[in-house]
C-alpha positions as a printed Julia matrix, in Angstrom:
413×3 Matrix{Float64}:
  11.16   27.61   17.06
  11.95   25.45   14.05
  12.67   22.36   16.16
   9.49   22.91   18.16
   7.43   23.02   14.97
   9.16   19.94   13.58
   8.42   17.91   16.69
   4.72   18.83   16.67
   3.23   15.46   15.6
  -0.08   17.09   14.62
   1.37   19.86   12.45
   0.14   18.43    9.09
  -3.41   18.17   10.46
  -3.52   21.94   10.91
  -3.79   22.33    7.13
  -7.34   22.14    5.72
  -6.26   20.63    2.39
  -4.32   17.87    4.11
  -7.32   17.05    6.3
  -9.47   16.73    3.17
  -6.89   14.5     1.53
  -6.45   12.36    4.62
 -10.22   11.98    5.06
 -10.63   10.93    1.44
  -7.83    8.42    1.68
  -9.3     6.92    4.83
 -12.72    6.5     3.19
 -11.14    4.99    0.08
  -8.77    2.72    2.03
 -11.54    1.55    4.36
 -13.65    0.57    1.34
 -10.7    -1.1    -0.41
  -9.98   -3.24    2.65
 -13.61   -4.34    2.88
 -13.54   -5.01   -0.86
 -10.41   -7.14   -0.56
 -12.06   -9.14    2.23
 -15.22   -9.64    0.17
 -13.38  -10.83   -2.93
 -11.07  -13.27   -1.13
 -13.84  -14.67    1.09
 -16.3   -15.13   -1.78
 -13.75  -16.78   -4.06
 -12.55  -19.1    -1.3
 -16.07  -20.25   -0.47
 -16.92  -20.76   -4.15
 -13.71  -22.53   -5.18
 -11.75  -23.66   -2.07
  -8.71  -23.07   -4.27
  -5.5   -21.37   -3.13
  -4.72  -20.79   -6.8
  -7.99  -18.86   -7.25
  -6.96  -16.57   -4.38
  -3.55  -16.06   -5.93
  -5.13  -15.13   -9.27
  -6.72  -12.09   -7.57
  -3.23  -10.68   -7.12
  -2.03  -11.65  -10.59
  -4.82   -9.99  -12.58
  -4.35   -6.76  -10.63
  -0.56   -6.63  -10.84
  -0.29   -7.19  -14.62
  -1.67   -3.73  -15.52
   0.52   -2.18  -12.82
   3.63   -3.68  -14.41
   2.58   -2.83  -17.98
   1.0     0.6   -17.5
   2.63    2.31  -14.5
   5.53    3.84  -16.44
   3.26    5.41  -19.1
   0.91    6.43  -16.28
   3.78    8.19  -14.52
   4.52   10.12  -17.72
   0.84   11.14  -17.92
   0.88   12.26  -14.26
   3.86   14.55  -14.89
   2.31   16.04  -18.05
  -1.37   16.6   -17.18
  -3.65   17.72  -14.34
  -2.99   15.21  -11.57
  -6.19   15.72   -9.57
  -8.25   15.17  -12.72
  -6.4    11.89  -13.36
  -7.22   10.72   -9.81
 -10.91   11.57  -10.22
 -11.22    9.8   -13.59
  -9.48    6.66  -12.3
 -11.67    6.6    -9.17
 -14.8     6.73  -11.34
 -13.49    3.77  -13.36
 -12.84    1.86  -10.13
 -16.42    2.57   -9.0
 -17.82    1.16  -12.26
 -15.75   -2.03  -11.95
 -16.83   -2.45   -8.32
 -20.48   -2.12   -9.33
 -19.87   -4.91  -11.85
 -18.39   -7.06   -9.06
 -21.45   -6.4    -6.93
 -23.76   -7.56   -9.71
 -21.67  -10.69  -10.28
 -21.76  -11.41   -6.55
 -25.53  -10.97   -6.36
 -26.14  -13.22   -9.39
 -23.26  -15.64   -8.63
 -21.88  -14.76  -12.04
 -18.93  -16.12  -13.95
 -15.52  -16.26  -12.28
 -14.01  -15.11  -15.57
 -16.06  -11.9   -15.43
 -14.98  -11.39  -11.81
 -11.34  -11.53  -12.85
 -12.02   -9.2   -15.79
 -13.55   -6.67  -13.38
 -10.5    -7.0   -11.12
  -8.32   -6.4   -14.17
 -10.24   -3.19  -14.79
  -9.59   -2.08  -11.21
  -5.89   -2.83  -11.7
  -5.79   -0.67  -14.86
  -7.47    2.23  -13.06
  -5.11    1.95  -10.09
  -2.07    1.93  -12.38
  -2.99    5.49  -13.42
  -4.34    6.51  -10.02
  -1.27    5.88   -7.89
   1.35    8.04   -9.68
  -1.05   11.0    -9.77
  -2.32   10.46   -6.22
   1.22   10.43   -4.82
   1.67   14.08   -5.83
  -1.24   15.29   -3.7
   0.52   15.28   -0.31
   3.2    17.8    -1.43
   0.35   20.03   -2.64
  -1.2    20.18    0.82
   1.7    20.63    3.3
   5.07   22.45    3.21
   8.27   20.41    2.66
   9.36   20.53    6.31
   6.24   18.5     7.23
   6.67   15.75    4.63
   7.93   13.22    7.17
   5.02   13.76    9.58
   2.57   13.76    6.68
   3.91   10.4     5.48
   3.55    9.0     9.0
  -0.05   10.22    9.35
  -0.88    8.94    5.88
   0.45    5.51    6.79
  -1.37    5.57   10.12
  -4.72    6.44    8.55
  -4.3     3.74    5.91
  -3.57    1.16    8.57
  -6.45    2.32   10.76
  -8.7     1.69    7.75
  -7.02   -1.69    7.36
  -7.93   -2.57   10.95
 -11.53   -1.43   10.95
 -12.34   -2.43    7.36
 -11.66   -6.19    7.57
 -12.94   -6.43   11.15
 -16.27   -4.82   10.24
 -16.47   -6.83    7.01
 -15.93  -10.08    8.9
 -18.61   -9.26   11.44
 -21.16   -8.17    8.83
 -20.49  -11.08    6.48
 -20.74  -13.51    9.38
 -24.1   -11.97   10.3
 -25.66  -11.46    6.84
 -23.91  -14.37    5.06
 -23.4   -12.16    1.99
 -20.74   -9.79    0.65
 -22.8    -8.01   -2.02
 -23.44   -4.91    0.12
 -19.67   -4.38    0.43
 -19.37   -3.77   -3.3
 -22.09   -1.12   -3.18
 -20.34    0.66   -0.31
 -16.98    0.54   -2.11
 -18.45    2.2    -5.2
 -20.01    5.01   -3.13
 -16.7     5.52   -1.32
 -14.83    6.03   -4.6
 -17.31    8.78   -5.55
 -16.93   10.42   -2.11
 -13.16   10.43   -2.5
 -13.56   12.25   -5.83
 -15.65   14.96   -4.15
 -13.08   15.52   -1.39
 -10.21   15.7    -3.9
 -12.1    18.34   -5.88
 -12.33   20.54   -2.75
  -8.54   20.76   -2.29
  -7.22   24.26   -3.03
  -3.52   23.58   -2.45
  -0.68   24.73   -4.66
  -0.37   23.08   -8.05
   3.03   21.42   -8.39
   5.04   22.26  -11.52
   4.61   19.77  -14.34
   7.42   18.46  -16.49
   8.14   20.0   -19.86
   6.2    18.26  -22.62
   8.22   15.41  -24.06
   7.81   12.07  -25.8
   6.54    9.32  -23.54
   9.6     7.11  -24.03
  12.08    9.94  -23.29
  10.08   10.96  -20.23
   9.97    7.39  -18.92
  13.71    6.99  -19.43
  14.36   10.17  -17.46
  12.3     8.85  -14.55
  14.06    5.48  -14.61
  17.45    7.2   -14.72
  16.63    9.27  -11.66
  15.51    6.23   -9.68
  18.58    4.23  -10.72
  21.01    6.96   -9.67
  19.26    7.71   -6.35
  20.59    4.6    -4.65
  18.96    5.09   -1.27
  15.45    5.14   -2.8
  16.29    2.19   -5.07
  17.52    0.19   -2.07
  14.44    1.01    0.02
  11.88    0.0    -2.59
  13.88   -3.08   -3.65
  14.02   -4.23   -0.04
  10.31   -3.68    0.39
   9.45   -5.44   -2.86
  11.3    -8.66   -2.15
  10.41   -8.72    1.54
   6.68   -8.51    0.85
   7.01  -10.79   -2.19
   8.44  -13.56    0.0
   6.47  -12.69    3.12
   2.99  -12.76    1.58
   1.25  -14.52    4.46
  -1.81  -12.25    4.27
  -2.88  -13.75    0.94
  -3.28  -17.14    2.64
  -5.27  -15.93    5.67
  -8.56  -17.46    4.43
  -6.84  -20.87    4.45
  -5.42  -20.31    7.93
  -8.82  -19.12    9.21
 -10.75  -22.15    7.93
  -8.3   -25.06    7.79
  -5.56  -24.38   10.38
  -6.96  -22.1    13.09
 -10.68  -22.96   12.55
 -11.98  -19.47   13.36
 -14.36  -18.74   10.44
 -15.29  -15.38    8.9
 -15.12  -13.45   12.18
 -11.67  -14.86   12.92
 -10.53  -14.0     9.4
 -11.6   -10.4    10.0
  -9.45  -10.27   13.14
  -6.49  -11.89   11.37
  -6.69   -9.41    8.49
  -6.96   -6.49   10.89
  -4.06   -7.58   13.14
  -1.16   -6.4    10.9
  -2.77   -3.0    10.59
  -3.28   -2.78   14.35
   0.47   -3.21   14.78
   1.16   -0.75   11.98
  -1.16    1.87   13.46
   0.48    1.56   16.88
   3.89    1.92   15.23
   2.76    4.95   13.21
   1.52    6.65   16.4
   4.84    5.88   18.09
   6.9     7.2    15.18
   4.8    10.39   15.01
   5.55   11.2    18.65
   9.25   10.23   18.66
  12.07   12.56   17.55
  13.24   12.19   13.92
  15.14    8.99   13.13
  18.9     9.34   13.43
  19.81    6.0    11.79
  16.98    5.45    9.33
  18.88    3.0     7.13
  19.84    0.58    9.89
  16.39    0.95   11.41
  14.86   -0.15    8.1
  17.13   -3.2     7.84
  16.35   -4.32   11.41
  12.61   -3.75   10.87
  12.45   -5.93    7.76
  14.41   -8.64    9.59
  11.77   -8.54   12.34
   9.1    -8.77    9.64
  10.68  -12.0     8.37
  10.95  -13.54   11.85
   7.32  -12.72   12.69
   6.24  -14.26    9.38
   8.06  -17.51   10.2
   6.46  -17.82   13.65
   3.01  -17.09   12.22
   3.48  -19.77    9.59
   4.23  -22.4    12.26
   1.54  -21.32   14.74
  -1.65  -23.32   15.32
  -2.76  -21.07   18.19
  -5.11  -18.21   17.27
  -3.79  -15.77   19.9
  -0.14  -16.38   18.97
  -1.02  -15.97   15.29
  -2.71  -12.64   15.98
   0.28  -11.41   18.02
   2.7   -12.33   15.24
   0.55  -10.52   12.68
   0.51   -7.44   14.93
   4.32   -7.51   15.13
   4.55   -8.14   11.4
   2.44   -5.05   10.71
   4.45   -2.89   13.1
   7.75   -3.81   11.49
   6.31   -3.36    8.01
   5.07    0.14    8.82
   8.58    1.29    9.68
   9.53    0.33    6.13
   6.47    2.11    4.71
   7.17    5.37    6.58
  10.85    5.45    5.62
  10.18    4.66    1.97
   7.29    7.13    1.72
   9.32    9.9     3.32
  12.25    9.31    0.98
   9.87    9.55   -1.99
   8.66   12.93   -0.69
  11.98   14.45    0.34
  14.37   13.16   -2.34
  12.25   13.68   -5.5
  11.78   17.03   -7.32
   8.18   18.1    -7.96
   8.3    17.68  -11.75
   9.52   14.07  -11.36
   6.99   12.89   -8.76
   4.64   11.14  -11.18
   7.32    9.07  -12.9
   9.22    8.16   -9.76
   5.96    7.22   -8.08
   5.18    5.03  -11.09
   8.4     3.08  -10.57
   7.6     2.81   -6.87
   4.09    1.68   -7.79
   5.52   -1.15   -9.88
   7.68   -2.31   -6.98
   4.74   -2.14   -4.54
   2.35   -3.8    -6.98
   4.8    -6.58   -7.72
   5.42   -7.18   -4.03
   1.78   -7.12   -2.92
  -0.18   -8.57   -5.83
   2.45  -10.84   -7.4
   3.39  -11.87   -3.87
  -0.22  -12.93   -3.34
  -0.11  -14.96   -6.56
   3.24  -16.51   -5.6
   1.92  -17.46   -2.16
  -1.24  -19.0    -3.59
   0.64  -20.89   -6.29
   3.32  -22.26   -3.95
   0.73  -23.11   -1.28
  -1.19  -25.13   -3.85
   1.99  -27.17   -4.42
   3.55  -27.56   -0.96
   0.92  -26.3     1.5
   0.47  -22.98    3.33
   2.81  -23.65    6.28
   5.91  -24.36    4.2
   5.03  -21.42    1.94
   4.79  -18.89    4.79
   7.83  -20.13    6.74
   9.92  -20.28    3.58
   8.82  -16.74    2.78
  10.03  -15.5     6.17
  13.42  -17.11    5.6
  13.59  -15.56    2.14
  12.85  -12.13    3.62
  15.81  -12.33    6.0
  18.1   -13.41    3.16
  16.95  -10.39    1.15
  17.89   -8.06    4.04
  21.41   -9.5     4.1
  21.74   -9.08    0.33
  20.45   -5.47    0.28
  22.72   -4.47    3.16
  25.7    -5.76    1.19
  24.74   -4.48   -2.28
  23.63   -0.99   -1.16
  26.01    0.42    1.49
  24.13    3.73    1.05
  21.25    2.19    2.98
  23.44    1.26    5.94
  24.81    4.83    6.01
  21.43    6.6     5.75
  20.92    8.78    8.81
  18.25   11.49    8.57
  15.02   11.56    6.52
  14.93   15.37    6.38
  14.58   17.31    3.13
  18.12   17.75    1.73
  19.45   21.27    2.27
  19.77   23.33   -0.91
  23.33   24.4    -1.73
């Protein structure tokens, strides 16, 4: 009976609270993807500067690096749902400011200040938000829940950019996207408030610095988690082709706003297909080696995309890139759910948030900066090569990753 339940790919969806959480995350992710499209497209048309695109990542990653550890302490000490709601309201206010600046063609400096505000809010949002899944499903369903969460996020990543590209190409404006993103943040708050799941135990009250040190110690000693997030950070840092998609769409592939929407959606299409496949397959028996092979495939797909001048081939490579990346996302997310005690979830998620933020946002800045110096093709191909070198290094430095078999919750002694 236990094995039958475990292999039911839809088991997490049978819980009302998880359906509320998943719906809210889809609405929020869909809006965030449209927002990302709007910001990058508007800045590219206004500046035609790869550096300006890279700055979008930089101003959002700085608060993640500086504030995530204190935010993790806060998430383990105070009501986590309330933290999520407050941070979502702050995001909505910053998005409204972006909408006004778009409508009035306001200062670029104010645009970056608004993005900085979003980065600050997300630094506190992510550690608290990561604790919500364990509140809504039992531990034996953590792996499936992580897979469905990844799948829903990627489905939003497919439909969000695709719809944004079509609408922007038709209306020749992105202002309406900011309005929608603000309303979505408020809707997410409402859905979170309806969750009635169990409240996870909070950590004992302690000084911020001591609490942060305890979280860092746990992450450092849990080598398999450290290896997984380090691998992801450097792979995405070097393989940041997505940040340069506006340049590929206009200057290399010549496909315009609609083509950019398809290019941005392609990685998520591959990721969604992979998530569906993982959900219906038996549990992974060699998760560590699977992760290493997947990130290697990510690097190879990045290299081919960087060299491609054919739109169809570029889309196929982005689909493969997204599929390989989602294997990494599912394994890392599951490890964060199964290997971390409830009272440590905020702080460990904060460390994970720093790694993710550095890889995604700083990777976008790195790609834009290097592309401004040597061009987009060399930047993307070099990033793919760097990704493969990182896999070789992680496999050697962390033998625990090569030996990782199951992703199940560890049995209690």
